[in-house]
Amino acid sequence: MSGDSLTVASVEKAFRVLEAFGHSTDELGLTEIAGLTGLDKSAAQRFAHSLWQAGYLEKNERTRRFRLGKRVLTLGYFYLRSNPLIEAATPALIELRRACGERVNLSLHDDLTLIYAIRQQSKREYFYGTLIGRRVPVFSSAGGRAILAALPDDRADDIIARSDRSPLTPATITDPAAIRAKVAEARAQGYGLAVEETVPGELTLGVAVTDAAGVPVAAIHIAGSVAEWAPQDFATRFAPFAMETAQSLSRSRMVTATGGAVLRRS
């Protein structure tokens, strides 16, 4: 194996160690890291030690177990700061939040998942609902279905087929035919709707944001409580707000094919 190949393999293994922490909210020991990454314990120790020295892992000196380090959070900040779509969409979502009074989100499309990048809070929150960076499946999320509806049928079917359709809640729709029916519904209505499919007690409405070529790259979400809203009442009330915001971003031609944006300068 060439030196370049060895370097690439080492980088890939280091990221596997970092991503192992996505499987747990607790600190991880070397045996657990090895099991989650497929590395032997000696390799897990080398990579964990290097990442600890670099600040991307922190170590509990009492237990010798690891957790993610603060430098990981800094990388997230660098991404958000450098993504023009985030900059462009932030004031639009602040205004949307003021107009509707419910939580609003912007999520970025990444193949089989959406990643929450902006979250404007409502009066009623749970911990994970406040965090950016969470991934949710495209097939079971309101914004994901809006994105699937904006794609050609063969691409949408490919995403559904490749998805791990394990249910997140008892209400998650996992049957491919039923998912396609929800996508067709989203195409007809101009928005997707999901009721308790990713979070119990929550209903979400989503609209796709498209780039200059009409390719969906992100989604606007509005989320409410099933204790306060019937799904159709929620959609009737808030779909116009979400559609206007998403269409405004799309029409501005600020969004590029990479999910970023081209900012116009005066």
PDB file of C-alpha atoms in Angstrom:
ATOM      1  CA  MET A   1       0.000   0.000   0.000  1.00  0.00           C
ATOM      2  CA  SER A   2       1.397   3.422  -0.964  1.00  0.00           C
ATOM      3  CA  GLY A   3       2.075   6.195   1.533  1.00  0.00           C
ATOM      4  CA  ASP A   4      -0.894   8.190   0.226  1.00  0.00           C
ATOM      5  CA  SER A   5      -3.187   5.177   0.620  1.00  0.00           C
ATOM      6  CA  LEU A   6      -1.971   4.619   4.154  1.00  0.00           C
ATOM      7  CA  THR A   7      -2.646   8.255   4.995  1.00  0.00           C
ATOM      8  CA  VAL A   8      -6.169   8.091   3.573  1.00  0.00           C
ATOM      9  CA  ALA A   9      -6.849   4.860   5.471  1.00  0.00           C
ATOM     10  CA  SER A  10      -5.603   6.419   8.698  1.00  0.00           C
ATOM     11  CA  VAL A  11      -7.798   9.482   8.258  1.00  0.00           C
ATOM     12  CA  GLU A  12     -10.802   7.249   7.563  1.00  0.00           C
ATOM     13  CA  LYS A  13     -10.135   5.231  10.730  1.00  0.00           C
ATOM     14  CA  ALA A  14      -9.795   8.398  12.805  1.00  0.00           C
ATOM     15  CA  PHE A  15     -13.201   9.562  11.627  1.00  0.00           C
ATOM     16  CA  ARG A  16     -14.654   6.148  12.423  1.00  0.00           C
ATOM     17  CA  VAL A  17     -13.471   6.647  15.995  1.00  0.00           C
ATOM     18  CA  LEU A  18     -15.122  10.075  16.184  1.00  0.00           C
ATOM     19  CA  GLU A  19     -18.351   8.795  14.658  1.00  0.00           C
ATOM     20  CA  ALA A  20     -18.466   5.931  17.167  1.00  0.00           C
ATOM     21  CA  PHE A  21     -19.622   8.467  19.745  1.00  0.00           C
ATOM     22  CA  GLY A  22     -22.833   8.932  17.783  1.00  0.00           C
ATOM     23  CA  HIS A  23     -23.930   5.522  19.069  1.00  0.00           C
ATOM     24  CA  SER A  24     -23.914   6.551  22.727  1.00  0.00           C
ATOM     25  CA  THR A  25     -24.561   9.532  24.963  1.00  0.00           C
ATOM     26  CA  ASP A  26     -22.057   8.155  27.485  1.00  0.00           C
ATOM     27  CA  GLU A  27     -18.276   8.085  27.565  1.00  0.00           C
ATOM     28  CA  LEU A  28     -16.696   5.179  25.688  1.00  0.00           C
ATOM     29  CA  GLY A  29     -13.854   2.911  26.702  1.00  0.00           C
ATOM     30  CA  LEU A  30     -11.316   1.465  24.271  1.00  0.00           C
ATOM     31  CA  THR A  31     -13.095  -1.884  24.096  1.00  0.00           C
ATOM     32  CA  GLU A  32     -16.342  -0.158  23.128  1.00  0.00           C
ATOM     33  CA  ILE A  33     -14.580   2.052  20.575  1.00  0.00           C
ATOM     34  CA  ALA A  34     -12.964  -1.010  19.037  1.00  0.00           C
ATOM     35  CA  GLY A  35     -16.306  -2.808  18.850  1.00  0.00           C
ATOM     36  CA  LEU A  36     -18.099   0.138  17.269  1.00  0.00           C
ATOM     37  CA  THR A  37     -15.379   0.859  14.698  1.00  0.00           C
ATOM     38  CA  GLY A  38     -14.207  -2.626  13.769  1.00  0.00           C
ATOM     39  CA  LEU A  39     -10.656  -1.728  14.792  1.00  0.00           C
ATOM     40  CA  ASP A  40      -8.594  -3.937  17.054  1.00  0.00           C
ATOM     41  CA  LYS A  41      -8.040  -2.596  20.555  1.00  0.00           C
ATOM     42  CA  SER A  42      -4.450  -1.557  19.846  1.00  0.00           C
ATOM     43  CA  ALA A  43      -5.502   0.539  16.834  1.00  0.00           C
ATOM     44  CA  ALA A  44      -8.434   1.994  18.760  1.00  0.00           C
ATOM     45  CA  GLN A  45      -6.001   3.041  21.485  1.00  0.00           C
ATOM     46  CA  ARG A  46      -3.610   4.699  19.005  1.00  0.00           C
ATOM     47  CA  PHE A  47      -6.316   6.676  17.243  1.00  0.00           C
ATOM     48  CA  ALA A  48      -8.113   7.648  20.449  1.00  0.00           C
ATOM     49  CA  HIS A  49      -4.833   8.838  21.957  1.00  0.00           C
ATOM     50  CA  SER A  50      -3.975  10.896  18.846  1.00  0.00           C
ATOM     51  CA  LEU A  51      -7.422  12.464  18.770  1.00  0.00           C
ATOM     52  CA  TRP A  52      -7.174  13.206  22.498  1.00  0.00           C
ATOM     53  CA  GLN A  53      -3.830  14.928  22.000  1.00  0.00           C
ATOM     54  CA  ALA A  54      -5.327  16.985  19.169  1.00  0.00           C
ATOM     55  CA  GLY A  55      -8.306  18.040  21.307  1.00  0.00           C
ATOM     56  CA  TYR A  56     -10.982  16.167  19.362  1.00  0.00           C
ATOM     57  CA  LEU A  57     -11.492  13.742  22.261  1.00  0.00           C
ATOM     58  CA  GLU A  58     -11.433  14.384  25.984  1.00  0.00           C
ATOM     59  CA  LYS A  59     -10.506  11.755  28.576  1.00  0.00           C
ATOM     60  CA  ASN A  60     -11.920  11.157  32.012  1.00  0.00           C
ATOM     61  CA  GLU A  61      -8.736  10.756  34.011  1.00  0.00           C
ATOM     62  CA  ARG A  62     -10.517   8.736  36.688  1.00  0.00           C
ATOM     63  CA  THR A  63     -12.161   6.168  34.407  1.00  0.00           C
ATOM     64  CA  ARG A  64      -9.823   6.504  31.384  1.00  0.00           C
ATOM     65  CA  ARG A  65     -12.900   6.673  29.163  1.00  0.00           C
ATOM     66  CA  PHE A  66     -13.348   9.131  26.303  1.00  0.00           C
ATOM     67  CA  ARG A  67     -15.923  11.632  25.123  1.00  0.00           C
ATOM     68  CA  LEU A  68     -15.964  14.043  22.200  1.00  0.00           C
ATOM     69  CA  GLY A  69     -13.830  17.140  22.658  1.00  0.00           C
ATOM     70  CA  LYS A  70     -14.745  20.783  22.234  1.00  0.00           C
ATOM     71  CA  ARG A  71     -12.815  21.085  18.980  1.00  0.00           C
ATOM     72  CA  VAL A  72     -15.520  18.965  17.335  1.00  0.00           C
ATOM     73  CA  LEU A  73     -18.026  21.693  18.176  1.00  0.00           C
ATOM     74  CA  THR A  74     -15.680  24.285  16.687  1.00  0.00           C
ATOM     75  CA  LEU A  75     -15.713  22.405  13.369  1.00  0.00           C
ATOM     76  CA  GLY A  76     -19.506  22.666  13.361  1.00  0.00           C
ATOM     77  CA  TYR A  77     -19.228  26.403  13.882  1.00  0.00           C
ATOM     78  CA  PHE A  78     -16.784  26.697  10.996  1.00  0.00           C
ATOM     79  CA  TYR A  79     -19.231  24.840   8.742  1.00  0.00           C
ATOM     80  CA  LEU A  80     -22.195  27.002   9.697  1.00  0.00           C
ATOM     81  CA  ARG A  81     -20.177  30.176   9.358  1.00  0.00           C
ATOM     82  CA  SER A  82     -18.949  29.265   5.883  1.00  0.00           C
ATOM     83  CA  ASN A  83     -22.267  28.017   4.448  1.00  0.00           C
ATOM     84  CA  PRO A  84     -23.974  30.934   2.686  1.00  0.00           C
ATOM     85  CA  LEU A  85     -27.354  29.164   2.719  1.00  0.00           C
ATOM     86  CA  ILE A  86     -27.298  29.162   6.520  1.00  0.00           C
ATOM     87  CA  GLU A  87     -26.513  32.876   6.502  1.00  0.00           C
ATOM     88  CA  ALA A  88     -29.218  33.607   3.956  1.00  0.00           C
ATOM     89  CA  ALA A  89     -31.885  31.469   5.621  1.00  0.00           C
ATOM     90  CA  THR A  90     -31.347  32.596   9.218  1.00  0.00           C
ATOM     91  CA  PRO A  91     -33.219  35.925   9.000  1.00  0.00           C
ATOM     92  CA  ALA A  92     -35.977  34.254   6.978  1.00  0.00           C
ATOM     93  CA  LEU A  93     -36.467  31.627   9.684  1.00  0.00           C
ATOM     94  CA  ILE A  94     -36.426  34.217  12.445  1.00  0.00           C
ATOM     95  CA  GLU A  95     -39.264  36.009  10.653  1.00  0.00           C
ATOM     96  CA  LEU A  96     -41.080  32.723  10.045  1.00  0.00           C
ATOM     97  CA  ARG A  97     -40.832  31.893  13.744  1.00  0.00           C
ATOM     98  CA  ARG A  98     -42.327  35.276  14.641  1.00  0.00           C
ATOM     99  CA  ALA A  99     -45.171  34.783  12.171  1.00  0.00           C
ATOM    100  CA  CYS A 100     -46.225  31.271  13.161  1.00  0.00           C
ATOM    101  CA  GLY A 101     -45.243  30.990  16.845  1.00  0.00           C
ATOM    102  CA  GLU A 102     -44.097  27.377  16.466  1.00  0.00           C
ATOM    103  CA  ARG A 103     -40.606  25.885  16.159  1.00  0.00           C
ATOM    104  CA  VAL A 104     -39.116  26.308  12.701  1.00  0.00           C
ATOM    105  CA  ASN A 105     -36.092  24.522  11.278  1.00  0.00           C
ATOM    106  CA  LEU A 106     -33.894  24.432   8.218  1.00  0.00           C
ATOM    107  CA  SER A 107     -32.496  21.025   7.348  1.00  0.00           C
ATOM    108  CA  LEU A 108     -29.934  20.183   4.676  1.00  0.00           C
ATOM    109  CA  HIS A 109     -30.372  17.217   2.348  1.00  0.00           C
ATOM    110  CA  ASP A 110     -27.566  14.636   2.563  1.00  0.00           C
ATOM    111  CA  ASP A 111     -28.521  11.583   0.494  1.00  0.00           C
ATOM    112  CA  LEU A 112     -30.670   9.393   2.780  1.00  0.00           C
ATOM    113  CA  THR A 113     -30.961  11.895   5.619  1.00  0.00           C
ATOM    114  CA  LEU A 114     -31.707  15.481   6.517  1.00  0.00           C
ATOM    115  CA  ILE A 115     -29.429  17.359   8.922  1.00  0.00           C
ATOM    116  CA  TYR A 116     -30.903  20.088  11.111  1.00  0.00           C
ATOM    117  CA  ALA A 117     -28.784  23.222  10.617  1.00  0.00           C
ATOM    118  CA  ILE A 118     -31.020  26.016  11.989  1.00  0.00           C
ATOM    119  CA  ARG A 119     -33.543  25.590  14.826  1.00  0.00           C
ATOM    120  CA  GLN A 120     -35.671  28.501  15.990  1.00  0.00           C
ATOM    121  CA  GLN A 121     -37.330  27.565  19.258  1.00  0.00           C
ATOM    122  CA  SER A 122     -40.967  27.638  20.312  1.00  0.00           C
ATOM    123  CA  LYS A 123     -42.596  27.876  23.719  1.00  0.00           C
ATOM    124  CA  ARG A 124     -42.494  24.094  24.074  1.00  0.00           C
ATOM    125  CA  GLU A 125     -39.205  22.266  23.676  1.00  0.00           C
ATOM    126  CA  TYR A 126     -37.469  19.003  24.445  1.00  0.00           C
ATOM    127  CA  PHE A 127     -33.677  18.692  24.637  1.00  0.00           C
ATOM    128  CA  TYR A 128     -32.968  17.023  21.287  1.00  0.00           C
ATOM    129  CA  GLY A 129     -35.345  19.404  19.552  1.00  0.00           C
ATOM    130  CA  THR A 130     -33.018  22.289  20.349  1.00  0.00           C
ATOM    131  CA  LEU A 131     -29.849  20.781  18.900  1.00  0.00           C
ATOM    132  CA  ILE A 132     -28.438  21.312  15.434  1.00  0.00           C
ATOM    133  CA  GLY A 133     -26.641  18.472  13.681  1.00  0.00           C
ATOM    134  CA  ARG A 134     -29.284  15.831  14.295  1.00  0.00           C
ATOM    135  CA  ARG A 135     -29.969  13.594  11.297  1.00  0.00           C
ATOM    136  CA  VAL A 136     -33.428  12.262  10.475  1.00  0.00           C
ATOM    137  CA  PRO A 137     -34.352   9.887   7.647  1.00  0.00           C
ATOM    138  CA  VAL A 138     -35.609  11.412   4.434  1.00  0.00           C
ATOM    139  CA  PHE A 139     -38.298   8.758   4.013  1.00  0.00           C
ATOM    140  CA  SER A 140     -40.085   9.480   7.305  1.00  0.00           C
ATOM    141  CA  SER A 141     -39.685  13.245   7.712  1.00  0.00           C
ATOM    142  CA  ALA A 142     -41.984  15.939   6.378  1.00  0.00           C
ATOM    143  CA  GLY A 143     -39.164  17.877   4.713  1.00  0.00           C
ATOM    144  CA  GLY A 144     -37.688  14.658   3.389  1.00  0.00           C
ATOM    145  CA  ARG A 145     -40.932  13.764   1.666  1.00  0.00           C
ATOM    146  CA  ALA A 146     -41.101  17.263   0.189  1.00  0.00           C
ATOM    147  CA  ILE A 147     -37.573  16.737  -1.151  1.00  0.00           C
ATOM    148  CA  LEU A 148     -38.492  13.304  -2.563  1.00  0.00           C
ATOM    149  CA  ALA A 149     -41.520  14.897  -4.220  1.00  0.00           C
ATOM    150  CA  ALA A 150     -39.247  17.394  -5.981  1.00  0.00           C
ATOM    151  CA  LEU A 151     -36.970  14.658  -7.335  1.00  0.00           C
ATOM    152  CA  PRO A 152     -37.588  12.455 -10.387  1.00  0.00           C
ATOM    153  CA  ASP A 153     -39.398   9.254  -9.461  1.00  0.00           C
ATOM    154  CA  ASP A 154     -36.378   7.033 -10.113  1.00  0.00           C
ATOM    155  CA  ARG A 155     -34.170   9.046  -7.759  1.00  0.00           C
ATOM    156  CA  ALA A 156     -36.866   9.145  -5.078  1.00  0.00           C
ATOM    157  CA  ASP A 157     -37.389   5.383  -5.383  1.00  0.00           C
ATOM    158  CA  ASP A 158     -33.643   4.806  -5.110  1.00  0.00           C
ATOM    159  CA  ILE A 159     -33.462   6.800  -1.849  1.00  0.00           C
ATOM    160  CA  ILE A 160     -36.417   4.892  -0.405  1.00  0.00           C
ATOM    161  CA  ALA A 161     -34.918   1.542  -1.438  1.00  0.00           C
ATOM    162  CA  ARG A 162     -31.492   2.310   0.084  1.00  0.00           C
ATOM    163  CA  SER A 163     -32.878   3.688   3.333  1.00  0.00           C
ATOM    164  CA  ASP A 164     -32.784   1.772   6.588  1.00  0.00           C
ATOM    165  CA  ARG A 165     -36.497   1.949   7.155  1.00  0.00           C
ATOM    166  CA  SER A 166     -36.353   0.969  10.826  1.00  0.00           C
ATOM    167  CA  PRO A 167     -39.147   2.828  12.643  1.00  0.00           C
ATOM    168  CA  LEU A 168     -38.180   5.697  14.913  1.00  0.00           C
ATOM    169  CA  THR A 169     -41.585   5.625  16.628  1.00  0.00           C
ATOM    170  CA  PRO A 170     -44.619   3.327  16.506  1.00  0.00           C
ATOM    171  CA  ALA A 171     -46.153   5.736  13.955  1.00  0.00           C
ATOM    172  CA  THR A 172     -43.258   5.682  11.474  1.00  0.00           C
ATOM    173  CA  ILE A 173     -44.417   4.593   8.019  1.00  0.00           C
ATOM    174  CA  THR A 174     -41.908   2.047   6.674  1.00  0.00           C
ATOM    175  CA  ASP A 175     -43.705   0.296   3.806  1.00  0.00           C
ATOM    176  CA  PRO A 176     -42.217   1.539   0.492  1.00  0.00           C
ATOM    177  CA  ALA A 177     -45.596   1.745  -1.239  1.00  0.00           C
ATOM    178  CA  ALA A 178     -47.060   3.756   1.633  1.00  0.00           C
ATOM    179  CA  ILE A 179     -44.021   6.067   1.625  1.00  0.00           C
ATOM    180  CA  ARG A 180     -44.408   6.639  -2.111  1.00  0.00           C
ATOM    181  CA  ALA A 181     -48.069   7.497  -1.514  1.00  0.00           C
ATOM    182  CA  LYS A 182     -46.985  10.123   1.034  1.00  0.00           C
ATOM    183  CA  VAL A 183     -44.482  11.487  -1.485  1.00  0.00           C
ATOM    184  CA  ALA A 184     -47.203  11.733  -4.121  1.00  0.00           C
ATOM    185  CA  GLU A 185     -49.374  13.553  -1.582  1.00  0.00           C
ATOM    186  CA  ALA A 186     -46.529  15.993  -0.892  1.00  0.00           C
ATOM    187  CA  ARG A 187     -46.078  16.594  -4.635  1.00  0.00           C
ATOM    188  CA  ALA A 188     -49.760  17.371  -5.047  1.00  0.00           C
ATOM    189  CA  GLN A 189     -49.995  19.649  -1.996  1.00  0.00           C
ATOM    190  CA  GLY A 190     -46.615  21.379  -2.226  1.00  0.00           C
ATOM    191  CA  TYR A 191     -45.604  20.244   1.276  1.00  0.00           C
ATOM    192  CA  GLY A 192     -44.968  17.081   3.261  1.00  0.00           C
ATOM    193  CA  LEU A 193     -46.642  16.212   6.537  1.00  0.00           C
ATOM    194  CA  ALA A 194     -45.475  13.722   9.168  1.00  0.00           C
ATOM    195  CA  VAL A 195     -47.379  12.950  12.360  1.00  0.00           C
ATOM    196  CA  GLU A 196     -45.371  11.464  15.246  1.00  0.00           C
ATOM    197  CA  GLU A 197     -43.068   9.646  12.817  1.00  0.00           C
ATOM    198  CA  THR A 198     -39.740  10.944  14.145  1.00  0.00           C
ATOM    199  CA  VAL A 199     -40.729  12.258  17.598  1.00  0.00           C
ATOM    200  CA  PRO A 200     -43.743  11.068  19.630  1.00  0.00           C
ATOM    201  CA  GLY A 201     -46.287  13.841  20.127  1.00  0.00           C
ATOM    202  CA  GLU A 202     -44.946  16.012  17.312  1.00  0.00           C
ATOM    203  CA  LEU A 203     -46.339  16.800  13.889  1.00  0.00           C
ATOM    204  CA  THR A 204     -44.178  18.472  11.264  1.00  0.00           C
ATOM    205  CA  LEU A 205     -44.831  20.220   7.980  1.00  0.00           C
ATOM    206  CA  GLY A 206     -41.991  20.520   5.462  1.00  0.00           C
ATOM    207  CA  VAL A 207     -41.354  22.325   2.171  1.00  0.00           C
ATOM    208  CA  ALA A 208     -38.355  21.825  -0.110  1.00  0.00           C
ATOM    209  CA  VAL A 209     -35.855  24.552  -0.958  1.00  0.00           C
ATOM    210  CA  THR A 210     -34.463  24.114  -4.479  1.00  0.00           C
ATOM    211  CA  ASP A 211     -31.378  25.371  -6.276  1.00  0.00           C
ATOM    212  CA  ALA A 212     -31.282  27.257  -9.576  1.00  0.00           C
ATOM    213  CA  ALA A 213     -31.714  23.993 -11.490  1.00  0.00           C
ATOM    214  CA  GLY A 214     -34.761  23.005  -9.450  1.00  0.00           C
ATOM    215  CA  VAL A 215     -32.897  20.360  -7.440  1.00  0.00           C
ATOM    216  CA  PRO A 216     -33.997  20.147  -3.779  1.00  0.00           C
ATOM    217  CA  VAL A 217     -31.110  20.834  -1.403  1.00  0.00           C
ATOM    218  CA  ALA A 218     -32.820  21.712   1.877  1.00  0.00           C
ATOM    219  CA  ALA A 219     -36.184  21.912   3.607  1.00  0.00           C
ATOM    220  CA  ILE A 220     -38.070  24.351   5.781  1.00  0.00           C
ATOM    221  CA  HIS A 221     -39.947  22.711   8.670  1.00  0.00           C
ATOM    222  CA  ILE A 222     -42.609  23.931  11.055  1.00  0.00           C
ATOM    223  CA  ALA A 223     -43.197  21.651  14.058  1.00  0.00           C
ATOM    224  CA  GLY A 224     -46.128  21.579  16.486  1.00  0.00           C
ATOM    225  CA  SER A 225     -47.771  19.370  19.083  1.00  0.00           C
ATOM    226  CA  VAL A 226     -50.490  16.811  18.392  1.00  0.00           C
ATOM    227  CA  ALA A 227     -51.973  17.825  21.741  1.00  0.00           C
ATOM    228  CA  GLU A 228     -52.658  21.284  20.325  1.00  0.00           C
ATOM    229  CA  TRP A 229     -53.278  20.693  16.624  1.00  0.00           C
ATOM    230  CA  ALA A 230     -55.198  18.327  14.388  1.00  0.00           C
ATOM    231  CA  PRO A 231     -52.926  17.554  11.419  1.00  0.00           C
ATOM    232  CA  GLN A 232     -55.154  19.128   8.766  1.00  0.00           C
ATOM    233  CA  ASP A 233     -55.735  22.252  10.841  1.00  0.00           C
ATOM    234  CA  PHE A 234     -51.993  22.565  11.341  1.00  0.00           C
ATOM    235  CA  ALA A 235     -51.345  22.209   7.622  1.00  0.00           C
ATOM    236  CA  THR A 236     -54.066  24.685   6.681  1.00  0.00           C
ATOM    237  CA  ARG A 237     -52.707  27.231   9.131  1.00  0.00           C
ATOM    238  CA  PHE A 238     -48.981  26.940   8.482  1.00  0.00           C
ATOM    239  CA  ALA A 239     -48.397  25.536   4.996  1.00  0.00           C
ATOM    240  CA  PRO A 240     -48.689  28.998   3.375  1.00  0.00           C
ATOM    241  CA  PHE A 241     -46.001  30.374   5.722  1.00  0.00           C
ATOM    242  CA  ALA A 242     -43.566  27.533   5.051  1.00  0.00           C
ATOM    243  CA  MET A 243     -44.203  27.552   1.304  1.00  0.00           C
ATOM    244  CA  GLU A 244     -43.682  31.288   1.037  1.00  0.00           C
ATOM    245  CA  THR A 245     -40.383  31.130   2.929  1.00  0.00           C
ATOM    246  CA  ALA A 246     -39.066  28.155   0.948  1.00  0.00           C
ATOM    247  CA  GLN A 247     -40.153  29.619  -2.379  1.00  0.00           C
ATOM    248  CA  SER A 248     -38.567  32.961  -1.527  1.00  0.00           C
ATOM    249  CA  LEU A 249     -35.222  31.290  -0.865  1.00  0.00           C
ATOM    250  CA  SER A 250     -35.534  29.186  -4.004  1.00  0.00           C
ATOM    251  CA  ARG A 251     -36.570  32.085  -6.249  1.00  0.00           C
ATOM    252  CA  SER A 252     -33.710  34.227  -5.027  1.00  0.00           C
ATOM    253  CA  ARG A 253     -31.333  31.888  -6.853  1.00  0.00           C
ATOM    254  CA  MET A 254     -29.061  32.161  -3.832  1.00  0.00           C
ATOM    255  CA  VAL A 255     -28.996  28.399  -3.420  1.00  0.00           C
ATOM    256  CA  THR A 256     -26.367  26.454  -5.353  1.00  0.00           C
ATOM    257  CA  ALA A 257     -26.316  22.802  -6.306  1.00  0.00           C
ATOM    258  CA  THR A 258     -24.081  22.060  -3.314  1.00  0.00           C
ATOM    259  CA  GLY A 259     -26.650  23.259  -0.817  1.00  0.00           C
ATOM    260  CA  GLY A 260     -24.852  26.520  -0.280  1.00  0.00           C
ATOM    261  CA  ALA A 261     -25.817  29.915  -1.568  1.00  0.00           C
ATOM    262  CA  VAL A 262     -24.448  32.672  -3.703  1.00  0.00           C
ATOM    263  CA  LEU A 263     -24.813  35.906  -1.779  1.00  0.00           C
ATOM    264  CA  ARG A 264     -25.538  38.942  -3.848  1.00  0.00           C
ATOM    265  CA  ARG A 265     -23.449  41.931  -2.989  1.00  0.00           C
ATOM    266  CA  SER A 266     -24.629  45.492  -3.433  1.00  0.00           C
TER     267      SER A 266
END
